[in-house]
Amino acid sequence: MRGLCTLLLLIVPQVVFAVDLDMRQGVTAMSQDIHWLHTVMLWVCIVIGVIVFGAMGYTIFAHRRSKHPEPANFHEHLGVEIVWTLIPVIILAVLAYPAAKMLIEIEDNSDAALTVLITGSQWKWHYQYLEHDIGFYSNMSTPREQINSCGGWFLTDTFCDLPDGDSEAGKAERDANEHYLLEVDNPLVLPSNRKVRFLTASNDVIHSWWVPDFAVKQDAIPGFINEAWTNVPETGTYRGQCTELCGKDHAFMPVVVEVRTEDEFDQWVEDQRIAKELASGQAVADREKTWTLAELVSIGEEVYLANCATCHQPNGAGQGSTYPALDGGEIAVGPMAAHIDRVMNGKAGTEMQAWAPQLSDRDIAAVITYERNAWSNQPDDNIVQPLTIFESR
Amino acid sequence: MVAHAEHIPHRSGLAAFLSRWLLTTNHKEIGSLYLWFAFSMFFVGGALAMGIRLELFMPGIQLIEPAFYNQLVTMHGLIMVFGAVMPAFVGLANWQIPLMIGAPDMALPRLNNFSFWILPFAFGMLLSSFFMEGGAPNFGWTFYAPLSTTYGPDSTDFFIFGVHLMGISSVLGAINIMVTIFNLRTPGMKLMEMPLFVWTWLITAFLLITAIPVLAGAVTMVLTDRHFGTSFFSADGGGDPVMFQHIFWFFGHPEVYIMILPGFGIASQIIPTFARKKLFGYNSMVYATASIAILSYVVWGHHMFTTGMPLAGELFFMFCTMLIAVPTGVKVFNWVATMWRGSMTFETPMLFAIAFVILFTIGGFSGLMLAMVPADFQYHDTYFVVAHFHYVLYPGAIFGTMAAVYYWLPKWSGHMVDEWWGKLHFWTAIVFVNLTFFPMHFSGLAGMPRRIVDYSHQFQDFNLVSSFGAMGLGLTQVLFLFIVIKTIRGGEPATDKVWESAEGLEWTVPSPAPLHTFETPPPWPINETETHEGAA
Ligand code: HEM
Ligand SMILES: [Cu+2]
Ligand SMILES: [Cu+2]
């Protein structure tokens, strides 16, 4: 009876509301094996549950006082006790076998065609293709206006000071955004039908890289390099998230993987190489040019909002003692050299990371210049050229 | 929970009240203090949970900023585990163990007073960190390094001190319980004749004494890493962040059994009473509890399958974890066999005990699924885990405690609980517990990570239901408070035996139990004609 109810409870909503209650099956052989194991486990549990709860339901019904006024007197039975100790042992041994076999396969990281080093840092992923000279950061691209629904009296003003767009419009955009919180600027691009090995590492705290459709979840731990692999048969876009609490924006560290055919992937690698050459040409041009204040400030504002505002806030006010205010901040209006140093090299052991490896000379020059001219900041020394940044690298 | 006016020396005013409760060494009064403390912490932790669930009502951030959300989650976990569940069980032990073994009090009454009064300071300090610059601890109740070391807020040091204090309190409490059980049993009561609640607590006390010092070690290492230049957990200095997790979970897994074994004991007291039949398989119950406790020391790795553990480690921890299901199964079968062909009635304590068995078993099932390493790669750190541990903690530890309160409150207060209200509480709690926590299985399977302040649309429906359920669940706890107060203040007088077929020494003393009981050891086995023998 009870078991039947459980079953109905499981099935009826599936049918009526078309809600998916099951584990995601995924696309790789591994994720499908795991889904199979999950399903087997679930059914084993349901069957045991039906038997145990069924017996319980029966005794509750049949052996209540009104129906069964004289209780029986037994309180031991060695045979029964041995049987119900042994049966679970057998069931478990049977289950352990496929699980162990699957596990051995999962842990076999050999013979990969491509290796990607995945490095977590607060709160973005960096992907480095070890066989190709390609590396880039992957940041969540869902805009803050969609996330922060202000208007209530709980959220602080700084938090609600949104760069552009108000939160009503943001809410509508959020509802319309199919990939809300699960979209990034630069997805990881992988070839289909090739064994890809992932190495995971971290620059600060522990993160965990997870793509449910591949059944790959591997912690990224500072000081360690972990291994995992996948082989994706189908092209497409796959989404996941960081699953290890990694600080304030842990919820905003999505993983997006684009799987392309092998040819498309090779083409993409080539495109990346060309883009890189162009960028380095551009970088040379940028540092040879002398920029005006207005040019740098306008680029700087964009860089700031994209990279810095999550901690220091769009209005530069920071957040309590955790994130210092840059509006009137000691370093932001102090000597230029110290400011450049802090932005380029960060401060070890704090959430202020080194931006030199992440941003171009132009962008670093721009964001520093922006900080020195934004809000109420007006130091004498208010502009820095990309060339200076290049020379401090 | 009871005022024994007739026993208080005739002083009046606040001073008298304070000195009575501050200085008391009586196990019943200290038991009540523990229970009220746990109850108030349960409300604090519950309020934080309401905050969490309100924010998760729908996608987008409406109420709680991400940094504060992490503080809420952390404090919710810490307060529920260390402030609500553990003190509640110690409170029950204080009240019941001396009554159940025929002892006049705990063996070390002053120590008992001390272990209780540490707690308000520990939690006062922990809670005060909400008002500190930089906010309360925000790294999850598991405080993984380096989030808690290099990156921890200033309040981490308050947290460390608080954990130390509460650890001292638990260890002293456990020593006291152990010494009491070993030395103060009424002459003739053999170990294998003790009520199961006493047995499970004895085993829990061993777990506490061995596990809590490991936790103390972990927080101390965090402290020295933060302030004294060590680098136990920092790879930069040659340390190892994964070692933190090994140490933490070496404490952490026994800890989860600390939070459930006394519940097993409670169910084993209540079910026979209302089935009017002796507990089935007493011996196997004791052995099963002991084997669970021993196994709980060799399964900690199941929390760390994704940290890059070597294959051999994964296999070892998988097999050991699966093995724990066997003694746990034995217990469940024994409870069902106890009910089998009994003559059952369903008063509120029995209802809670039955719900305990069923819902705890569901939590056990998801635990078994989590033990399968390949599947755990998908479940780990998602809401599936949140569903799993709430199924074992809420219906397990919390329903267990509530069953115990409904069962023994008439003995403590001298008044029967109003069944109508008790049943109302039960049915609302059942509905809302499942409404809150069952959908979390589905959001986890769909891919929702835990400890996130905001989520994408695909998890929306499940979260809506969970949040709705949580609000209801919060309300039912107010109902519980109301029922407890109502019962203390009046109601149908309870007989000494309270429940028609209750067995055990606690039912031989009057209701309400006088402040001093068993000043001379009661005869054992109980002589039915001579009740009241040991009462003061
Ligand atoms: C009204 C009842 C409760 C509700 C609605 C509730 C809700 C929640 C939710 C939603 C989370 C996950 C938050 C996240 O991962 O983002 C959580 C975490 C947790 N809860 Fe509860 N909970 C309740 C009662 C309890 C009780 C009674 C206990 C313990 C006995 C408990 C122990 C925990 C623990 C240990 C965590 C993990 C905290 C962490 O991730 O560090 N909860 N709770
Ligand atoms: Cu994270
Ligand atoms: Cu565990």
Short mmCIF file of N, CA, C and O in Angstrom, two decimals, chain A residues 2 53-69, chain B residues 270-276 335-336 338-358 403 406-407 416-427 430 499-501:
data_model
loop_
_atom_site.label_atom_id
_atom_site.label_comp_id
_atom_site.label_asym_id
_atom_site.label_seq_id
_atom_site.Cartn_x
_atom_site.Cartn_y
_atom_site.Cartn_z
N ARG A 2 1.69 1.30 1.04
CA ARG A 2 2.60 2.42 1.20
C ARG A 2 3.55 2.51 0.00
O ARG A 2 3.83 3.57 -0.53
N PHE A 53 8.45 -1.29 4.76
CA PHE A 53 7.35 -0.40 5.13
C PHE A 53 6.01 -1.11 4.93
O PHE A 53 5.03 -0.83 5.62
N GLY A 54 5.99 -2.04 3.98
CA GLY A 54 4.78 -2.82 3.79
C GLY A 54 4.48 -3.65 5.03
O GLY A 54 3.35 -3.67 5.54
N ALA A 55 5.52 -4.33 5.53
CA ALA A 55 5.33 -5.12 6.75
C ALA A 55 4.90 -4.22 7.89
O ALA A 55 4.01 -4.57 8.68
N MET A 56 5.50 -3.06 7.94
CA MET A 56 5.17 -2.14 9.02
C MET A 56 3.73 -1.66 8.88
O MET A 56 2.98 -1.63 9.87
N GLY A 57 3.35 -1.32 7.66
CA GLY A 57 1.99 -0.86 7.42
C GLY A 57 1.00 -1.96 7.81
O GLY A 57 -0.01 -1.71 8.46
N TYR A 58 1.35 -3.19 7.41
CA TYR A 58 0.45 -4.30 7.73
C TYR A 58 0.30 -4.45 9.24
O TYR A 58 -0.81 -4.54 9.76
N THR A 59 1.43 -4.41 9.95
CA THR A 59 1.31 -4.64 11.39
C THR A 59 0.60 -3.46 12.08
O THR A 59 -0.19 -3.66 13.00
N ILE A 60 0.81 -2.26 11.55
CA ILE A 60 0.10 -1.12 12.12
C ILE A 60 -1.40 -1.30 11.95
O ILE A 60 -2.20 -1.01 12.83
N PHE A 61 -1.75 -1.85 10.80
CA PHE A 61 -3.16 -2.05 10.53
C PHE A 61 -3.73 -3.24 11.31
O PHE A 61 -4.76 -3.13 11.98
N ALA A 62 -3.01 -4.36 11.24
CA ALA A 62 -3.58 -5.60 11.76
C ALA A 62 -3.35 -5.80 13.25
O ALA A 62 -4.08 -6.51 13.90
N HIS A 63 -2.30 -5.20 13.77
CA HIS A 63 -1.96 -5.48 15.16
C HIS A 63 -2.17 -4.28 16.07
O HIS A 63 -1.43 -4.07 17.01
N ARG A 64 -3.13 -3.47 15.73
CA ARG A 64 -3.45 -2.42 16.70
C ARG A 64 -4.39 -3.01 17.74
O ARG A 64 -4.99 -4.06 17.52
N ARG A 65 -4.50 -2.31 18.84
CA ARG A 65 -5.18 -2.94 19.97
C ARG A 65 -6.62 -3.30 19.65
O ARG A 65 -7.11 -4.34 20.05
N SER A 66 -7.29 -2.44 18.89
CA SER A 66 -8.70 -2.72 18.64
C SER A 66 -8.89 -4.02 17.87
O SER A 66 -9.92 -4.66 17.96
N LYS A 67 -7.90 -4.40 17.07
CA LYS A 67 -8.04 -5.63 16.30
C LYS A 67 -7.31 -6.80 16.94
O LYS A 67 -7.57 -7.95 16.61
N HIS A 68 -6.33 -6.50 17.73
CA HIS A 68 -5.42 -7.54 18.21
C HIS A 68 -5.12 -7.26 19.67
O HIS A 68 -4.02 -6.80 20.01
N PRO A 69 -6.08 -7.48 20.55
CA PRO A 69 -5.95 -7.03 21.93
C PRO A 69 -4.88 -7.75 22.73
O PRO A 69 -4.32 -7.17 23.65
N ILE B 270 10.36 3.44 23.19
CA ILE B 270 8.96 3.82 22.97
C ILE B 270 8.18 2.71 22.28
O ILE B 270 7.06 2.38 22.66
N ILE B 271 8.78 2.13 21.23
CA ILE B 271 8.01 1.17 20.43
C ILE B 271 7.51 -0.01 21.28
O ILE B 271 6.32 -0.34 21.21
N PRO B 272 8.37 -0.63 22.13
CA PRO B 272 7.83 -1.73 22.95
C PRO B 272 6.69 -1.29 23.86
O PRO B 272 5.70 -2.01 24.02
N THR B 273 6.80 -0.07 24.41
CA THR B 273 5.75 0.38 25.32
C THR B 273 4.39 0.39 24.65
O THR B 273 3.40 -0.07 25.21
N PHE B 274 4.36 0.91 23.42
CA PHE B 274 3.05 1.07 22.80
C PHE B 274 2.66 -0.14 21.97
O PHE B 274 1.52 -0.26 21.53
N ALA B 275 3.63 -1.05 21.73
CA ALA B 275 3.27 -2.30 21.08
C ALA B 275 2.89 -3.33 22.14
O ALA B 275 2.44 -4.43 21.82
N ARG B 276 3.09 -2.95 23.40
CA ARG B 276 2.79 -3.84 24.53
C ARG B 276 3.49 -5.19 24.39
O ARG B 276 2.94 -6.24 24.62
N TRP B 335 12.87 -3.30 15.04
CA TRP B 335 11.74 -2.46 15.45
C TRP B 335 10.45 -2.97 14.83
O TRP B 335 9.41 -3.03 15.48
N VAL B 336 10.54 -3.34 13.54
CA VAL B 336 9.33 -3.85 12.91
C VAL B 336 8.89 -5.14 13.61
O VAL B 336 7.71 -5.34 13.89
N THR B 338 9.36 -5.91 16.63
CA THR B 338 8.78 -5.58 17.93
C THR B 338 7.31 -5.23 17.78
O THR B 338 6.46 -5.61 18.59
N MET B 339 7.00 -4.52 16.70
CA MET B 339 5.60 -4.15 16.48
C MET B 339 4.77 -5.36 16.07
O MET B 339 3.57 -5.43 16.35
N TRP B 340 5.41 -6.29 15.41
CA TRP B 340 4.72 -7.44 14.82
C TRP B 340 3.94 -8.22 15.88
O TRP B 340 4.51 -8.66 16.87
N ARG B 341 2.68 -8.38 15.64
CA ARG B 341 1.78 -9.10 16.55
C ARG B 341 1.79 -8.54 17.97
O ARG B 341 1.56 -9.24 18.94
N GLY B 342 2.06 -7.26 18.06
CA GLY B 342 1.87 -6.59 19.34
C GLY B 342 0.41 -6.20 19.46
O GLY B 342 -0.45 -6.69 18.72
N SER B 343 0.16 -5.25 20.37
CA SER B 343 -1.21 -4.77 20.51
C SER B 343 -1.08 -3.26 20.61
O SER B 343 -1.02 -2.69 21.68
N MET B 344 -1.03 -2.66 19.43
CA MET B 344 -0.53 -1.28 19.38
C MET B 344 -1.58 -0.22 19.57
O MET B 344 -2.71 -0.33 19.10
N THR B 345 -1.18 0.84 20.26
CA THR B 345 -1.95 2.08 20.24
C THR B 345 -1.01 3.18 19.79
O THR B 345 0.20 3.03 19.84
N PHE B 346 -1.60 4.27 19.31
CA PHE B 346 -0.78 5.28 18.65
C PHE B 346 -0.89 6.63 19.32
O PHE B 346 -1.40 7.59 18.75
N GLU B 347 -0.37 6.70 20.54
CA GLU B 347 -0.26 7.99 21.19
C GLU B 347 0.87 8.77 20.53
O GLU B 347 1.69 8.20 19.81
N THR B 348 0.92 10.07 20.82
CA THR B 348 1.88 10.92 20.12
C THR B 348 3.32 10.39 20.15
O THR B 348 3.97 10.39 19.11
N PRO B 349 3.85 9.92 21.30
CA PRO B 349 5.24 9.45 21.25
C PRO B 349 5.42 8.29 20.27
O PRO B 349 6.41 8.24 19.55
N MET B 350 4.43 7.41 20.21
CA MET B 350 4.52 6.27 19.28
C MET B 350 4.50 6.76 17.84
O MET B 350 5.26 6.29 16.99
N LEU B 351 3.65 7.76 17.56
CA LEU B 351 3.59 8.27 16.19
C LEU B 351 4.96 8.81 15.78
O LEU B 351 5.46 8.53 14.70
N PHE B 352 5.56 9.60 16.68
CA PHE B 352 6.87 10.15 16.34
C PHE B 352 7.90 9.05 16.19
O PHE B 352 8.78 9.11 15.33
N ALA B 353 7.80 8.02 17.03
CA ALA B 353 8.79 6.94 16.93
C ALA B 353 8.64 6.19 15.61
O ALA B 353 9.63 5.84 14.96
N ILE B 354 7.40 5.98 15.18
CA ILE B 354 7.20 5.28 13.91
C ILE B 354 7.71 6.14 12.75
O ILE B 354 8.40 5.66 11.85
N ALA B 355 7.40 7.44 12.82
CA ALA B 355 7.89 8.34 11.77
C ALA B 355 9.41 8.35 11.76
O ALA B 355 10.05 8.38 10.70
N PHE B 356 9.98 8.30 12.94
CA PHE B 356 11.43 8.22 13.05
C PHE B 356 11.95 7.03 12.25
O PHE B 356 12.84 7.15 11.42
N VAL B 357 11.36 5.86 12.49
CA VAL B 357 11.87 4.65 11.82
C VAL B 357 11.72 4.79 10.31
O VAL B 357 12.67 4.54 9.55
N ILE B 358 10.56 5.24 9.86
CA ILE B 358 10.34 5.27 8.40
C ILE B 358 11.23 6.32 7.74
O ILE B 358 11.95 6.03 6.78
N ALA B 403 9.87 12.72 20.20
CA ALA B 403 9.22 11.52 20.70
C ALA B 403 9.55 11.35 22.18
O ALA B 403 8.67 11.07 23.01
N TYR B 406 7.63 13.86 24.32
CA TYR B 406 6.23 13.45 24.49
C TYR B 406 6.11 12.25 25.43
O TYR B 406 5.14 12.08 26.15
N TYR B 407 7.12 11.37 25.38
CA TYR B 407 7.08 10.14 26.14
C TYR B 407 7.32 10.40 27.63
O TYR B 407 6.65 9.85 28.49
N MET B 416 -0.37 14.83 31.74
CA MET B 416 -0.41 14.18 30.44
C MET B 416 -0.41 15.24 29.35
O MET B 416 -0.92 16.35 29.53
N VAL B 417 0.15 14.88 28.20
CA VAL B 417 0.10 15.79 27.06
C VAL B 417 -1.28 15.66 26.44
O VAL B 417 -1.81 14.56 26.34
N ASP B 418 -1.83 16.77 26.04
CA ASP B 418 -3.12 16.75 25.38
C ASP B 418 -2.96 16.08 24.01
O ASP B 418 -2.30 16.61 23.13
N GLU B 419 -3.57 14.89 23.88
CA GLU B 419 -3.34 14.12 22.66
C GLU B 419 -3.77 14.86 21.39
O GLU B 419 -3.16 14.73 20.35
N TRP B 420 -4.84 15.63 21.50
CA TRP B 420 -5.32 16.31 20.31
C TRP B 420 -4.23 17.24 19.76
O TRP B 420 -3.91 17.21 18.58
N TRP B 421 -3.63 17.98 20.66
CA TRP B 421 -2.58 18.91 20.22
C TRP B 421 -1.35 18.14 19.75
O TRP B 421 -0.71 18.50 18.76
N GLY B 422 -1.02 17.09 20.48
CA GLY B 422 0.14 16.29 20.10
C GLY B 422 -0.01 15.73 18.69
O GLY B 422 0.91 15.79 17.88
N LYS B 423 -1.22 15.24 18.40
CA LYS B 423 -1.42 14.66 17.08
C LYS B 423 -1.42 15.74 16.01
O LYS B 423 -0.90 15.54 14.90
N LEU B 424 -1.97 16.87 16.36
CA LEU B 424 -1.93 17.98 15.39
C LEU B 424 -0.47 18.31 15.06
O LEU B 424 -0.10 18.46 13.89
N HIS B 425 0.33 18.40 16.10
CA HIS B 425 1.76 18.68 15.87
C HIS B 425 2.36 17.60 14.99
O HIS B 425 3.06 17.89 14.02
N PHE B 426 2.07 16.36 15.33
CA PHE B 426 2.68 15.27 14.57
C PHE B 426 2.32 15.35 13.09
O PHE B 426 3.20 15.34 12.23
N TRP B 427 1.03 15.45 12.81
CA TRP B 427 0.65 15.38 11.39
C TRP B 427 1.14 16.58 10.61
O TRP B 427 1.56 16.46 9.46
N ILE B 430 4.86 16.03 9.99
CA ILE B 430 5.13 15.02 8.96
C ILE B 430 4.94 15.59 7.57
O ILE B 430 5.77 15.45 6.68
N TRP B 499 2.26 5.39 31.05
CA TRP B 499 1.78 4.59 29.93
C TRP B 499 1.52 3.18 30.43
O TRP B 499 2.37 2.59 31.09
N GLU B 500 0.35 2.71 30.06
CA GLU B 500 -0.14 1.44 30.54
C GLU B 500 0.90 0.32 30.63
O GLU B 500 1.04 -0.34 31.64
N SER B 501 1.70 0.14 29.55
CA SER B 501 2.61 -1.00 29.64
C SER B 501 4.07 -0.56 29.58
O SER B 501 4.91 -1.24 29.02
#
